[in-house]
mmCIF file of C-alpha atoms in Angstrom:
data_model
loop_
_atom_site.group_PDB
_atom_site.id
_atom_site.type_symbol
_atom_site.label_atom_id
_atom_site.label_comp_id
_atom_site.label_asym_id
_atom_site.label_seq_id
_atom_site.Cartn_x
_atom_site.Cartn_y
_atom_site.Cartn_z
ATOM 1 C CA MET J 1 69.871 20.495 160.030
ATOM 2 C CA ASN J 2 66.210 20.122 159.146
ATOM 3 C CA LYS J 3 63.611 22.338 160.730
ATOM 4 C CA LEU J 4 61.368 20.895 163.373
ATOM 5 C CA THR J 5 57.902 19.953 162.241
ATOM 6 C CA ILE J 6 55.157 21.421 164.393
ATOM 7 C CA ARG J 7 51.746 19.955 163.728
ATOM 8 C CA LYS J 8 48.264 20.115 165.136
ATOM 9 C CA ALA J 9 47.659 16.968 167.225
ATOM 10 C CA ALA J 10 44.227 17.885 168.600
ATOM 11 C CA PRO J 11 42.013 20.976 168.527
ATOM 12 C CA ASP J 12 44.072 22.685 171.246
ATOM 13 C CA VAL J 13 47.391 20.777 171.011
ATOM 14 C CA GLN J 14 50.541 21.546 169.009
ATOM 15 C CA GLU J 15 53.065 18.713 168.721
ATOM 16 C CA ILE J 16 56.758 18.436 167.852
ATOM 17 C CA VAL J 17 57.844 14.907 166.910
ATOM 18 C CA LEU J 18 61.521 13.970 167.069
ATOM 19 C CA LEU J 19 62.402 10.823 165.154
ATOM 20 C CA GLY J 20 65.866 10.308 166.626
ATOM 21 C CA ASP J 21 67.361 9.382 163.242
ATOM 22 C CA ALA J 22 70.379 11.674 162.829
ATOM 23 C CA ARG J 23 71.468 10.148 159.495
ATOM 24 C CA ARG J 24 68.218 10.393 157.553
ATOM 25 C CA ARG J 25 66.651 13.364 159.287
ATOM 26 C CA PRO J 26 69.079 15.560 161.240
ATOM 27 C CA GLU J 27 67.433 17.206 164.206
ATOM 28 C CA PRO J 28 68.744 19.602 166.836
ATOM 29 C CA MET J 29 70.271 18.026 169.931
ATOM 30 C CA HIS J 30 68.423 20.558 172.112
ATOM 31 C CA VAL J 31 64.763 21.550 171.739
ATOM 32 C CA ARG J 32 63.633 24.309 174.068
ATOM 33 C CA LEU J 33 60.174 25.619 174.927
ATOM 34 C CA ARG J 34 60.100 28.877 176.888
ATOM 35 C CA PHE J 35 57.099 30.179 178.790
ATOM 36 C CA PRO J 36 56.459 32.814 181.487
ATOM 37 C CA GLY J 37 58.168 31.443 184.583
ATOM 38 C CA GLY J 38 60.545 28.915 183.034
ATOM 39 C CA GLU J 39 61.390 26.568 180.203
ATOM 40 C CA LEU J 40 61.407 22.921 179.172
ATOM 41 C CA GLU J 41 64.355 21.477 177.287
ATOM 42 C CA LEU J 42 64.724 18.090 175.623
ATOM 43 C CA VAL J 43 68.341 17.043 175.031
ATOM 44 C CA ARG J 44 69.365 14.064 172.893
ATOM 45 C CA CYS J 45 72.307 12.091 174.287
ATOM 46 C CA ALA J 46 74.991 10.403 172.171
ATOM 47 C CA ASP J 47 73.422 6.973 172.831
ATOM 48 C CA GLY J 48 70.029 8.103 171.468
ATOM 49 C CA SER J 49 68.355 8.545 174.866
ATOM 50 C CA TYR J 50 66.959 11.913 175.989
ATOM 51 C CA TRP J 51 67.115 14.115 179.060
ATOM 52 C CA ALA J 52 64.031 16.241 179.790
ATOM 53 C CA HIS J 53 64.939 19.346 181.795
ATOM 54 C CA VAL J 54 62.536 21.654 183.603
ATOM 55 C CA TYR J 55 63.945 25.055 184.538
ATOM 56 C CA VAL J 56 62.279 27.624 186.742
ATOM 57 C CA ALA J 57 63.175 31.271 186.142
ATOM 58 C CA THR J 58 64.629 32.735 189.325
ATOM 59 C CA PRO J 59 67.079 35.569 189.926
ATOM 60 C CA ASP J 60 69.598 32.989 191.210
ATOM 61 C CA ASN J 61 69.836 31.098 187.897
ATOM 62 C CA GLU J 62 73.113 32.003 186.226
ATOM 63 C CA GLY J 63 72.598 33.514 182.797
ATOM 64 C CA TRP J 64 68.848 33.959 183.166
ATOM 65 C CA ASP J 65 67.326 37.032 181.507
ATOM 66 C CA PRO J 66 66.726 39.600 184.283
ATOM 67 C CA ASN J 67 63.673 40.814 182.362
ATOM 68 C CA ALA J 68 62.093 37.340 182.282
ATOM 69 C CA ILE J 69 58.944 36.627 184.247
ATOM 70 C CA MET J 70 60.062 34.794 187.387
ATOM 71 C CA GLY J 71 58.528 31.465 188.346
ATOM 72 C CA GLN J 72 58.325 28.994 191.192
ATOM 73 C CA LEU J 73 57.541 25.306 191.529
ATOM 74 C CA ALA J 74 53.945 24.946 192.651
ATOM 75 C CA GLU J 75 53.587 21.152 192.849
ATOM 76 C CA ALA J 76 54.787 17.909 191.308
ATOM 77 C CA ARG J 77 53.657 14.312 190.989
ATOM 78 C CA LEU J 78 54.795 10.869 189.929
ATOM 79 C CA ASP J 79 52.338 8.446 188.317
ATOM 80 C CA ILE J 80 53.146 4.770 188.898
ATOM 81 C CA HIS J 81 51.115 1.772 187.794
ATOM 82 C CA GLY J 82 49.469 0.180 190.828
ATOM 83 C CA LYS J 83 50.213 3.045 193.230
ATOM 84 C CA ALA J 84 48.166 6.098 194.151
ATOM 85 C CA THR J 85 49.821 9.372 193.196
ATOM 86 C CA SER J 86 49.604 10.512 196.823
ATOM 87 C CA GLN J 87 51.761 7.508 197.864
ATOM 88 C CA ALA J 88 54.619 8.222 195.441
ATOM 89 C CA ASP J 89 57.862 9.799 196.597
ATOM 90 C CA VAL J 90 61.312 10.653 195.227
ATOM 91 C CA GLY J 91 62.543 7.108 195.841
ATOM 92 C CA ASP J 92 60.062 5.903 193.214
ATOM 93 C CA PHE J 93 62.098 7.265 190.281
ATOM 94 C CA GLU J 94 63.583 3.783 189.891
ATOM 95 C CA ASP J 95 60.193 2.008 190.033
ATOM 96 C CA PRO J 96 59.666 0.164 186.708
ATOM 97 C CA GLY J 97 55.971 1.131 186.885
ATOM 98 C CA LEU J 98 56.757 4.859 186.752
ATOM 99 C CA TYR J 99 55.290 6.168 183.505
ATOM 100 C CA HIS J 100 54.693 9.884 184.027
ATOM 101 C CA LEU J 101 56.008 12.803 186.009
ATOM 102 C CA ALA J 102 54.558 16.271 186.115
ATOM 103 C CA VAL J 103 55.765 19.581 187.493
ATOM 104 C CA ARG J 104 53.566 22.670 187.743
ATOM 105 C CA ILE J 105 55.317 26.031 187.481
ATOM 106 C CA GLU J 106 53.522 29.244 188.296
ATOM 107 C CA ARG J 107 54.531 32.884 188.205
ATOM 108 C CA ALA J 108 56.523 33.766 191.297
ATOM 109 C CA LYS J 109 54.621 35.460 194.092
ATOM 110 C CA ARG J 110 57.766 37.004 195.581
#
């Protein structure tokens, strides 16, 4: 498996680009980014699509490092063409205009 290429995309942005071409450039099926309070994981499916997972570090998560900094969800939003962010709700995940979702994780205050 080839190593991931991390490159500078902007003055304060690091970027990992996955090409999704397992024959010419083998890449890991799982790419994980850990940070205080949680982690992000991108998982390639057999059909070439991807799942993006957001995990929050809590004592209830099975297998989580007990020494990890705990987190909590602070807020989230869906961005949909033609709709104000404040009008979006969970039912909008199937809206063809949905182009972005964001989740903010902060250190737990518990």
